[in-house]
Coordinates of C-alpha atoms in Angstrom, one line a residue:
M849 CA 52.2 -4.0 41.7
T850 CA 51.6 -4.3 38.0
P851 CA 50.0 -7.6 36.7
L852 CA 53.2 -8.7 35.0
L853 CA 55.7 -7.8 37.8
F854 CA 54.8 -10.7 40.1
P855 CA 55.2 -13.4 37.4
A856 CA 58.4 -11.8 36.3
L857 CA 59.8 -12.0 39.9
L858 CA 58.8 -15.6 40.2
T859 CA 60.5 -16.5 36.9
L860 CA 63.6 -14.7 38.0
A861 CA 63.6 -16.7 41.2
V862 CA 63.3 -20.0 39.3
L863 CA 66.2 -19.1 37.0
L864 CA 68.4 -18.2 40.0
A865 CA 67.5 -21.5 41.7
W866 CA 68.4 -23.4 38.5
A867 CA 71.7 -21.5 38.2
R868 CA 72.6 -22.3 41.8
L869 CA 71.9 -26.0 41.2
I870 CA 74.0 -26.2 38.1
L871 CA 76.8 -24.2 39.6
R872 CA 77.1 -26.4 42.6
Q873 CA 77.0 -29.6 40.5
W874 CA 79.7 -28.2 38.2
R875 CA 82.1 -27.4 41.1
V876 CA 82.4 -30.9 42.5
P877 CA 84.2 -33.9 40.9
H878 CA 82.2 -36.1 38.6
V879 CA 82.1 -39.0 41.0
E880 CA 80.5 -36.9 43.7
R881 CA 77.7 -35.4 41.6
S882 CA 74.1 -36.3 42.4
R883 CA 72.3 -38.9 40.3
G884 CA 70.5 -37.7 37.2
W885 CA 66.9 -38.4 38.4
R886 CA 67.5 -36.4 41.6
I887 CA 68.7 -33.4 39.6
A888 CA 65.8 -33.7 37.2
L889 CA 63.3 -33.6 40.2
L890 CA 65.0 -30.5 41.7
V891 CA 64.9 -28.8 38.3
V892 CA 61.2 -29.5 37.8
A893 CA 60.2 -28.7 41.4
Q894 CA 61.4 -25.1 41.2
P895 CA 58.8 -23.9 38.5
L896 CA 56.1 -26.0 40.1
L897 CA 56.7 -24.4 43.5
A898 CA 56.7 -20.9 41.9
G899 CA 53.5 -21.7 40.0
L900 CA 51.7 -22.9 43.2
L901 CA 52.8 -19.7 45.0
Y902 CA 51.4 -17.6 42.2
L903 CA 48.0 -19.5 42.2
T904 CA 47.9 -19.1 46.0
L905 CA 48.2 -15.3 45.8
V906 CA 46.3 -14.9 42.5
P907 CA 43.7 -17.7 42.4
P908 CA 42.2 -18.3 39.0
P909 CA 38.6 -16.9 38.4
I910 CA 35.7 -19.3 38.5
G911 CA 32.2 -18.8 37.0
T912 CA 29.3 -17.6 39.2
S913 CA 25.6 -18.1 38.8
R914 CA 24.5 -14.7 40.1
P915 CA 21.4 -13.3 38.3
D916 CA 21.8 -9.9 36.6
S917 CA 18.1 -8.8 37.1
L918 CA 16.1 -7.9 40.2
T919 CA 12.5 -7.2 40.9
V920 CA 11.9 -4.2 43.1
L921 CA 8.6 -3.9 44.9
T922 CA 7.4 -0.4 45.6
R923 CA 4.1 0.7 47.1
G924 CA 1.3 -1.6 45.8
G925 CA 3.8 -3.9 43.9
S926 CA 3.8 -7.7 43.7
A927 CA 6.5 -10.2 42.9
V928 CA 6.6 -11.7 39.4
G929 CA 9.2 -14.4 39.9
G930 CA 13.0 -14.4 40.3
P931 CA 14.9 -12.6 43.0
A932 CA 13.0 -9.7 44.5
V933 CA 13.4 -7.1 47.2
A934 CA 10.7 -4.9 48.8
L935 CA 11.4 -1.3 49.6
P936 CA 9.9 0.2 52.8
E937 CA 6.7 1.5 51.1
A938 CA 5.8 -2.0 49.8
S939 CA 3.5 -4.2 51.8
P940 CA 5.3 -7.0 53.8
R941 CA 5.3 -10.3 51.9
P942 CA 6.5 -13.6 53.2
G943 CA 9.8 -14.7 51.8
I944 CA 10.6 -11.3 50.1
E945 CA 13.8 -9.6 51.3
R946 CA 13.3 -6.1 52.6
A947 CA 15.7 -3.2 52.1
P948 CA 15.7 0.3 53.5
D949 CA 16.4 1.8 50.0
L950 CA 17.4 0.8 46.5
A951 CA 21.0 1.6 46.9
T952 CA 21.3 -0.9 49.9
A953 CA 19.5 -3.6 47.8
L954 CA 22.0 -3.2 45.0
R955 CA 24.9 -3.5 47.3
R956 CA 23.4 -6.7 48.7
H957 CA 23.0 -8.0 45.1
P958 CA 26.2 -7.2 43.2
G959 CA 26.2 -7.6 39.5
I960 CA 22.6 -6.5 39.0
R961 CA 22.2 -4.8 35.5
R962 CA 18.4 -4.8 35.1
L963 CA 15.6 -3.8 37.4
H964 CA 11.9 -4.6 37.2
I965 CA 10.0 -2.0 39.1
S966 CA 6.5 -3.1 40.3
G967 CA 4.0 -0.9 42.0
E968 CA 3.5 2.9 42.0
G969 CA 7.1 3.7 41.2
L970 CA 10.3 4.7 42.8
E971 CA 10.5 7.3 45.5
A972 CA 12.8 10.3 44.9
R973 CA 15.5 8.9 47.2
D974 CA 15.8 5.7 45.1
R975 CA 15.9 7.3 41.6
P976 CA 19.7 8.2 41.6
A977 CA 20.6 4.6 42.4
A978 CA 18.6 3.3 39.4
K979 CA 20.5 5.5 36.9
G980 CA 22.6 3.5 34.4
L981 CA 20.5 0.3 34.8
A982 CA 18.0 -1.2 32.3
L983 CA 14.5 -0.6 33.7
A984 CA 11.2 -2.2 33.2
F985 CA 8.1 -0.9 35.0
T986 CA 4.8 -2.6 35.8
A987 CA 2.6 0.2 37.2
V988 CA -0.5 -0.4 39.3
P989 CA -3.6 1.8 38.6
L990 CA -3.7 5.2 40.3
P991 CA -5.9 5.5 43.3
P992 CA -9.4 7.0 42.8
G993 CA -9.8 10.6 43.5
L994 CA -7.6 13.6 42.8
V995 CA -4.4 12.8 40.9
E996 CA -3.5 16.1 39.3
L997 CA -4.0 19.7 40.6
T998 CA -3.2 23.2 39.5
P999 CA -3.7 25.4 42.6
P1000 CA -4.7 29.1 42.3
G1001 CA -1.7 30.6 44.1
R1002 CA -2.1 34.3 44.8
V1003 CA -5.4 36.0 43.8
A1004 CA -6.1 39.7 43.7
P1005 CA -9.0 40.8 46.0
G1006 CA -12.2 40.5 44.2
G1007 CA -10.6 38.3 41.6
I1008 CA -11.4 34.8 40.5
L1009 CA -9.6 31.8 42.0
S1010 CA -9.4 29.0 39.4
V1011 CA -8.7 25.4 40.4
S1012 CA -8.1 22.8 37.7
G1013 CA -6.8 19.2 37.7
R1014 CA -7.7 15.6 37.0
I1015 CA -9.4 12.8 38.9
E1016 CA -9.5 9.0 38.5
D1017 CA -12.7 6.9 38.2
G1018 CA -15.1 9.7 37.2
G1019 CA -17.6 11.2 39.7
T1020 CA -18.0 14.9 40.5
V1021 CA -15.8 17.6 41.9
E1022 CA -16.9 20.4 44.4
L1023 CA -15.1 23.5 45.5
L1024 CA -16.0 24.5 49.1
D1025 CA -15.2 27.8 50.8
P1026 CA -13.6 28.1 54.2
A1027 CA -17.0 27.9 55.9
G1028 CA -17.8 24.7 54.1
A1029 CA -20.4 26.2 51.6
R1030 CA -20.2 24.9 48.1
V1031 CA -18.9 27.5 45.7
A1032 CA -18.9 25.5 42.5
A1033 CA -19.3 21.9 41.3
T1034 CA -18.7 20.1 38.0
A1035 CA -18.5 16.7 36.4
P1036 CA -15.1 16.1 34.7
D1037 CA -14.7 15.4 31.0
G1038 CA -13.9 12.0 29.5
E1039 CA -10.2 12.3 30.6
G1040 CA -11.2 13.2 34.1
R1041 CA -10.1 16.9 33.8
F1042 CA -12.0 19.7 35.4
T1043 CA -11.9 23.5 36.2
L1044 CA -13.7 25.2 39.0
E1045 CA -13.8 28.9 39.8
G1046 CA -14.8 30.9 42.8
A1047 CA -14.5 34.5 44.1
A1048 CA -11.7 35.7 46.4
R1049 CA -13.3 38.6 48.2
L1050 CA -11.2 39.7 51.2
P1051 CA -7.4 40.0 51.4
G1052 CA -5.8 37.4 53.6
L1053 CA -5.1 33.6 53.9
A1054 CA -7.8 31.0 53.6
L1055 CA -8.2 27.3 53.1
F1056 CA -10.7 26.2 50.5
H1057 CA -11.4 22.5 50.0
L1058 CA -11.7 20.4 46.9
R1059 CA -14.0 17.4 47.4
T1060 CA -14.3 14.5 44.9
R1061 CA -17.2 12.1 44.9
D1062 CA -17.6 8.8 43.1
A1063 CA -20.5 7.9 40.8
R1064 CA -22.6 6.9 43.8
G1065 CA -22.0 10.2 45.6
A1066 CA -19.6 8.9 48.2
I1067 CA -16.7 11.1 49.2
V1068 CA -13.4 9.9 47.8
S1069 CA -11.0 12.7 48.7
N1070 CA -11.1 16.0 50.4
T1071 CA -8.1 18.2 49.6
E1072 CA -7.1 21.5 51.1
I1073 CA -6.7 24.3 48.6
P1074 CA -4.7 27.2 50.2
V1075 CA -5.6 30.6 48.8
W1076 CA -3.6 33.8 49.3
T1077 CA -5.7 36.9 48.5
A1078 CA -3.5 39.9 48.0
A1079 CA -2.8 42.6 45.5
E1080 CA 0.5 42.8 43.7
P1081 CA 2.8 44.4 46.3
G1082 CA 3.4 48.0 45.6
L1083 CA 1.2 48.1 42.5
H1084 CA 0.7 51.8 41.6
V1085 CA -2.4 52.7 39.5
M1086 CA -3.7 56.1 38.4
L1087 CA -7.2 56.8 37.1
L1088 CA -7.9 59.9 35.1
G1089 CA -11.7 60.6 34.8
G1090 CA -13.3 62.9 32.4
A1091 CA -16.2 63.7 34.8
P1092 CA -17.2 62.6 38.4
G1093 CA -19.7 59.8 38.8
P1094 CA -20.4 56.4 40.4
E1095 CA -17.8 54.6 38.1
V1096 CA -15.0 56.6 39.6
K1097 CA -16.4 56.4 43.2
F1098 CA -16.8 52.6 43.2
W1099 CA -13.5 52.0 41.4
R1100 CA -11.6 54.0 44.0
R1101 CA -13.3 52.0 46.8
W1102 CA -12.4 48.7 45.1
A1103 CA -8.8 49.7 44.6
S1104 CA -8.5 50.6 48.2
D1105 CA -9.9 47.2 49.3
A1106 CA -7.7 45.4 46.9
G1107 CA -4.6 47.0 48.4
L1108 CA -3.5 49.0 45.3
V1109 CA -1.6 52.2 45.7
S1110 CA -4.0 54.3 43.7
A1111 CA -4.4 57.9 42.6
V1112 CA -7.6 59.4 41.1
R1113 CA -7.9 62.7 39.3
V1114 CA -11.2 63.8 37.8
A1115 CA -11.6 66.9 35.5
L1116 CA -14.4 69.3 36.6
G1117 CA -14.0 71.7 33.6
A1118 CA -12.6 75.2 33.4
G1119 CA -9.2 73.8 34.2
L1120 CA -10.2 72.4 37.6
D1121 CA -9.4 68.9 38.8
L1122 CA -10.8 66.9 41.7
G1123 CA -9.0 64.1 43.5
D1124 CA -5.5 63.3 44.6
P1125 CA -2.7 65.7 44.0
S1126 CA -0.4 64.4 41.3
P1127 CA 2.5 65.8 39.3
P1128 CA 2.3 66.3 35.5
L1129 CA 2.3 63.2 33.3
A1130 CA 6.0 63.2 32.4
G1131 CA 8.5 60.5 32.1
A1132 CA 9.6 60.5 35.7
T1133 CA 6.0 60.2 37.0
L1134 CA 5.0 57.5 34.5
S1135 CA 8.0 55.4 35.2
K1136 CA 6.7 54.8 38.7
L1137 CA 3.2 53.8 37.5
D1138 CA 2.3 50.2 36.8
L1139 CA -1.1 51.0 35.2
L1140 CA -2.7 54.2 33.9
I1141 CA -6.5 54.3 33.3
L1142 CA -8.2 57.1 31.3
D1143 CA -11.2 57.7 29.1
E1144 CA -11.7 59.6 25.8
R1145 CA -12.5 62.9 27.6
S1146 CA -9.3 62.7 29.7
W1147 CA -7.3 61.8 26.5
A1148 CA -8.7 64.9 24.8
G1149 CA -7.5 67.1 27.6
L1150 CA -3.9 65.8 27.4
S1151 CA -1.2 67.8 25.7
G1152 CA 0.9 66.4 22.8
A1153 CA 3.9 66.1 25.2
E1154 CA 1.8 64.1 27.7
R1155 CA 0.6 61.7 25.0
A1156 CA 4.1 61.2 23.8
A1157 CA 5.3 60.6 27.4
I1158 CA 2.5 58.0 27.9
A1159 CA 3.4 56.2 24.6
A1160 CA 7.1 56.1 25.7
A1161 CA 6.1 54.7 29.1
V1162 CA 3.9 52.0 27.6
R1163 CA 6.8 50.9 25.3
G1164 CA 8.9 50.8 28.5
G1165 CA 6.5 48.4 30.3
M1166 CA 3.7 50.5 31.8
G1167 CA 0.1 49.3 31.3
L1168 CA -2.6 51.5 29.8
L1169 CA -6.4 51.1 29.8
L1170 CA -8.4 53.2 27.4
K1171 CA -12.1 53.4 28.5
V1172 CA -14.9 54.3 26.1
T1173 CA -17.8 56.2 27.8
G1174 CA -19.2 57.9 24.7
P1175 CA -18.4 58.9 21.1
V1176 CA -14.7 58.6 20.5
P1177 CA -12.8 61.6 19.2
A1178 CA -10.5 61.2 16.2
G1179 CA -7.1 59.9 17.0
Y1180 CA -8.1 58.3 20.3
G1181 CA -5.4 55.8 21.3
A1182 CA -3.5 56.2 18.0
A1183 CA -0.4 57.5 19.7
V1184 CA -0.2 54.5 22.0
G1185 CA -0.7 51.8 19.3
L1186 CA -4.4 51.1 19.8
P1187 CA -6.5 53.5 17.6
V1188 CA -10.2 53.4 18.6
S1189 CA -13.2 54.5 16.6
G1190 CA -17.0 54.5 17.1
G1191 CA -18.6 54.6 20.6
A1192 CA -21.8 56.4 19.7
A1193 CA -24.0 53.3 19.8
T1194 CA -24.6 51.0 22.8
A1195 CA -25.6 47.4 23.3
P1196 CA -26.8 45.4 26.3
V1197 CA -24.4 43.2 28.3
R1198 CA -25.5 39.9 29.9
L1199 CA -23.3 38.7 32.7
L1200 CA -23.7 35.6 34.9
G1201 CA -23.1 35.3 38.6
T1202 CA -21.0 32.7 40.2
D1203 CA -24.2 30.7 40.8
G1204 CA -24.9 30.7 37.0
K1205 CA -27.9 33.1 37.3
A1206 CA -28.2 36.2 35.1
L1207 CA -27.2 39.5 36.6
P1208 CA -28.9 42.9 35.9
L1209 CA -28.3 44.2 32.4
L1210 CA -25.4 46.5 31.8
T1211 CA -24.4 48.6 28.8
R1212 CA -21.3 48.6 26.5
R1213 CA -20.2 51.0 23.8
L1214 CA -19.9 49.7 20.3
A1215 CA -16.4 50.9 19.6
R1216 CA -13.6 49.0 17.8
S1217 CA -9.9 49.2 17.1
S1218 CA -8.4 49.1 13.6
V1219 CA -5.6 46.8 14.6
G1220 CA -6.1 43.1 14.1
D1221 CA -3.8 41.5 16.8
T1222 CA -5.9 42.3 19.9
L1223 CA -6.7 39.6 22.4
P1224 CA -9.9 39.2 24.4
L1225 CA -9.8 40.2 28.0
L1226 CA -13.4 40.2 29.2
G1227 CA -16.6 38.9 27.6
D1228 CA -20.3 38.4 28.5
A1229 CA -22.5 35.3 28.5
S1230 CA -23.3 35.9 24.8
G1231 CA -19.7 36.1 23.7
A1232 CA -19.6 39.8 23.2
T1233 CA -16.3 41.5 23.9
L1234 CA -16.2 43.8 26.9
A1235 CA -12.5 44.5 26.9
N1236 CA -9.5 43.5 24.8
W1237 CA -5.7 44.3 24.7
R1238 CA -2.6 44.1 22.7
A1239 CA 1.1 44.3 23.5
V1240 CA 3.0 47.5 22.6
G1241 CA 6.8 47.3 23.2
R1242 CA 7.2 45.9 26.7
G1243 CA 3.8 47.1 27.9
R1244 CA 0.2 46.4 27.2
V1245 CA -2.7 48.6 26.1
G1246 CA -6.3 47.6 26.8
L1247 CA -9.7 48.8 25.6
W1248 CA -12.6 48.8 28.1
L1249 CA -16.2 49.2 26.6
L1250 CA -18.4 48.8 29.7
T1251 CA -20.0 52.1 30.7
D1252 CA -22.0 51.2 33.9
A1253 CA -20.0 48.4 35.6
A1254 CA -20.8 50.2 38.9
G1255 CA -24.3 48.9 38.5
L1256 CA -23.0 45.5 39.7
V1257 CA -22.1 47.0 43.1
T1258 CA -25.4 48.9 43.5
S1259 CA -27.3 45.7 42.7
G1260 CA -25.5 43.6 45.3
H1261 CA -23.0 41.9 43.0
G1262 CA -19.8 43.6 44.1
D1263 CA -17.8 40.3 43.8
R1264 CA -18.4 40.3 40.0
Y1265 CA -17.4 43.9 39.8
G1266 CA -14.2 43.2 41.6
E1267 CA -13.6 40.1 39.4
L1268 CA -13.7 42.3 36.2
W1269 CA -11.3 44.8 37.5
A1270 CA -9.0 42.4 39.2
R1271 CA -8.6 40.4 35.9
T1272 CA -8.1 43.7 34.0
V1273 CA -5.4 45.0 36.3
A1274 CA -3.6 41.7 36.5
T1275 CA -3.4 41.5 32.7
L1276 CA -2.4 45.0 31.9
A1277 CA -0.2 46.1 34.8
R1278 CA 3.6 46.4 34.5
P1279 CA 5.3 43.1 35.2
Q1280 CA 6.9 42.8 38.6
R1281 CA 10.4 44.3 38.6
T1282 CA 11.6 41.4 40.9
P1283 CA 10.3 38.0 40.1
P1284 CA 8.6 36.3 43.1
P1285 CA 10.1 33.2 44.7
R1286 CA 8.9 29.8 43.5
L1287 CA 7.4 27.8 46.3
D1288 CA 6.3 24.2 46.3
P1289 CA 2.4 24.2 46.3
F1290 CA 2.4 20.5 47.6
A1291 CA 4.7 20.9 50.5
A1292 CA 4.1 18.3 53.3
R1293 CA 5.3 18.0 56.8
G1294 CA 8.5 16.0 57.1
Q1295 CA 9.1 16.0 53.3
R1296 CA 11.8 17.9 51.6
M1297 CA 10.5 20.9 49.6
T1298 CA 12.3 23.1 47.1
L1299 CA 12.3 26.9 47.1
C1300 CA 13.8 28.9 44.3
G1301 CA 14.4 32.5 43.6
L1302 CA 15.9 33.0 47.0
D1303 CA 18.6 35.4 48.2
R1304 CA 21.2 34.6 50.9
G1305 CA 19.7 35.5 54.2
D1306 CA 16.1 34.6 53.4
Q1307 CA 14.3 32.9 56.3
I1308 CA 11.2 30.9 56.9
V1309 CA 8.8 31.8 59.7
R1310 CA 7.0 28.7 61.2
P1311 CA 3.4 28.7 62.4
D1312 CA 4.6 28.8 66.0
G1313 CA 6.6 32.0 65.3
G1314 CA 10.0 30.2 65.2
V1315 CA 12.5 31.0 62.4
D1316 CA 14.3 28.5 60.2
T1317 CA 17.0 29.1 57.5
P1318 CA 16.6 27.0 54.4
L1319 CA 19.6 25.0 53.2
L1320 CA 21.0 26.6 50.0
D1321 CA 21.8 24.2 47.1
A1322 CA 25.3 24.8 45.8
G1323 CA 24.4 23.1 42.5
A1324 CA 21.4 25.2 41.8
P1325 CA 22.0 28.9 42.5
G1326 CA 19.0 30.6 44.1
C1327 CA 17.4 27.4 45.2
A1328 CA 17.3 25.8 48.6
G1329 CA 15.8 22.8 50.4
Y1330 CA 13.6 22.9 53.5
W1331 CA 12.1 20.2 55.7
P1332 CA 9.1 21.6 57.4
R1333 CA 8.5 20.1 60.9
E1334 CA 4.9 21.2 61.3
S1335 CA 1.9 21.8 59.1
G1336 CA 0.0 25.1 58.5
W1337 CA 0.8 28.5 57.1
H1338 CA 4.5 29.4 56.9
G1339 CA 6.1 32.6 55.6
L1340 CA 9.2 33.2 53.5
R1341 CA 10.9 36.4 54.4
H1342 CA 12.3 37.5 51.0
G1343 CA 13.7 41.0 50.9
D1344 CA 11.1 43.4 52.3
A1345 CA 8.2 41.1 51.7
T1346 CA 6.8 37.9 53.3
W1347 CA 5.5 35.2 51.0
P1348 CA 3.1 32.8 52.7
F1349 CA 2.9 29.1 51.7
Y1350 CA 1.0 26.2 53.2
V1351 CA 2.4 23.0 54.5
R1352 CA 0.1 20.0 54.5
S1353 CA 0.0 17.4 57.3
A1354 CA 0.6 14.6 54.7
P1355 CA 1.2 14.5 50.9
I1356 CA -1.9 14.2 48.7
A1357 CA -2.0 10.5 48.0
G1358 CA -3.2 10.5 44.4
I1359 CA -0.9 13.3 43.3
A1360 CA 2.1 11.7 45.0
A1361 CA 1.3 8.4 43.3
A1362 CA 1.0 10.1 39.9
E1363 CA 4.3 11.9 40.5
R1364 CA 6.1 8.6 41.3
R1365 CA 4.6 6.8 38.3
D1366 CA 5.4 9.6 35.9
A1367 CA 9.0 10.0 37.2
T1368 CA 9.6 6.2 36.9
L1369 CA 8.2 6.1 33.4
A1370 CA 10.5 9.0 32.4
M1371 CA 13.5 7.0 33.8
V1372 CA 12.4 3.9 31.8
G1373 CA 12.2 6.0 28.6
E1374 CA 15.7 7.5 29.3
A1375 CA 17.4 4.3 30.4
A1376 CA 19.6 2.5 27.8
D1377 CA 19.8 -1.2 27.7
P1378 CA 23.3 -2.1 28.9
P1379 CA 25.5 -4.5 26.8
A1380 CA 24.7 -8.1 27.2
A1381 CA 26.6 -9.7 30.0
S1382 CA 28.8 -12.8 29.3
P1383 CA 27.1 -16.1 30.3
G1384 CA 27.9 -16.6 33.9
A1385 CA 29.8 -13.7 35.5
S1386 CA 33.3 -14.6 36.8
G1387 CA 35.0 -13.8 40.0
P1388 CA 38.2 -14.9 41.9
G1389 CA 38.2 -18.5 43.1
P1390 CA 39.3 -19.8 46.5
S1391 CA 43.1 -19.7 47.3
W1392 CA 43.2 -22.3 50.1
P1393 CA 43.6 -25.4 47.8
W1394 CA 46.6 -23.8 46.1
L1395 CA 48.1 -22.9 49.5
I1396 CA 47.9 -26.5 50.7
A1397 CA 49.5 -27.7 47.5
F1398 CA 52.2 -25.1 47.8
L1399 CA 53.0 -26.2 51.4
V1400 CA 53.1 -29.9 50.4
M1401 CA 55.4 -29.2 47.4
A1402 CA 57.6 -27.0 49.6
A1403 CA 57.9 -29.8 52.2
L1404 CA 58.7 -32.4 49.5
L1405 CA 61.3 -30.1 48.0
W1406 CA 62.9 -29.5 51.4
W1407 CA 63.0 -33.2 52.1
L1408 CA 64.6 -33.9 48.7
E1409 CA 67.2 -31.2 49.1
R1410 CA 68.1 -32.3 52.7
G1411 CA 67.8 -36.0 52.3
K1412 CA 70.4 -38.5 51.0
A1413 CA 68.3 -40.1 48.3
G1414 CA 70.0 -39.8 44.9
R1415 CA 73.2 -38.3 46.3
A1416 CA 76.7 -39.8 45.5
H1417 CA 78.3 -41.7 48.3
G1418 CA 79.7 -39.2 50.8
S1419 CA 78.5 -36.2 48.9
A1420 CA 77.0 -33.3 50.8
I1421 CA 76.0 -31.2 47.9
A1422 CA 72.5 -30.9 46.3

């Protein structure tokens, strides 16, 4: 019913009652008509009765004194006056109403337009309910210990795993290997930021630990750092050597340990080659390679057609590493966009081990490239360049100047040898043809985690061998939600590969607190102050007083119409 229809019907009813009254009085003789005061009461009573009926069904609004702001206590929050509600994470406080979530609290307190968040901030479940409201946030200090972390993810065998982050309240940070031995330690900078590095030697899954201590040396936090050591799946690398020697021997051994699909071909002279059988360096062969490694002698033995094919493959995405082991012939690397000259002189190389101690001296060739946009790839303790690279088309071309890196292996420092080659291969190799899935590095048992880059049919293998299917998100193609029921290493079956990820038994307290604070601060910055509410919100008033008045008026009107007061003698009309 439209707002004006009901008053119109009542008005029509009053007019009809007046017409009926006048018509009945007009039909009778003058001496039998009712007295004037009685007719006047009947005329006035009709609109009064209609008005009381309208007020009964549509009671007039009355002002309310409901507040339009609410204090919401989250983890660590405290009340600051006025109406307040505590969410489940907040500590119990006498006299403070508790609510299972923010949406329930808002339903219990209609008319709320402003929220004052107190504590660490809103959980993910409560943030949608706060949208559209004016927000203020009183944040408590973050807990001491780790509050920000960049985990290493997958590391190539022999490569360096790097862990960085930020801690609160100073102290020191230590990286421990799976056996509990300290790998590296540092003191954070003035902002609490740090970076630690360690070696990833053997392929497989391992749990390192990041331990933080306060200024007195007491342990504040001990965080698991999952590390997956594995080569890029299906990475194809070919090495062309100008002559046999320890460099080729130890590289081949490292490539096998690192899980690379490698091929080695070494020239023996007089047209003879030693190593793996391989087809000619043509477009079809090079399109299957992710990285090609050769030196100046191998380059000199290539035909013009092979050099052109290599240049085309680099522009298409293949990586190329040019090694310098002696004086460089004219035109070395020019066809692939990295012309190299020099190489006759040498200089010592000073490397440091993971413990900071000096390693045996090595040698590098003093060669250079005439292009000016190369980027550093490897360097020694003195800052001298050991390798650099530049982008050419969709691929990358690198220049390697070390001549006796195998000396690291023979001197017992194979981890540093593997680190140099792992970083080089990871930088120059062709990008993955299929991007890897994106997994949550902070997944915790019982908490929703997000996985992206998935295909329909992908499954998750639990630590106990059971299989779960993640719930695809219709609003985010390729993404899915998953609620792990147990901690430990899980595996995502994605295509033909399995991608491991680690689920913690509980969220990292400091990182979770920082995430809640940052997300709430972002909402405060995005929230717009709603229009000012009118003083005292209004709502419909009670209808029972109008109903009683209506019934009383109806009874009086019935008595007046049926009674004899005011009627002419003997008259029976109204």
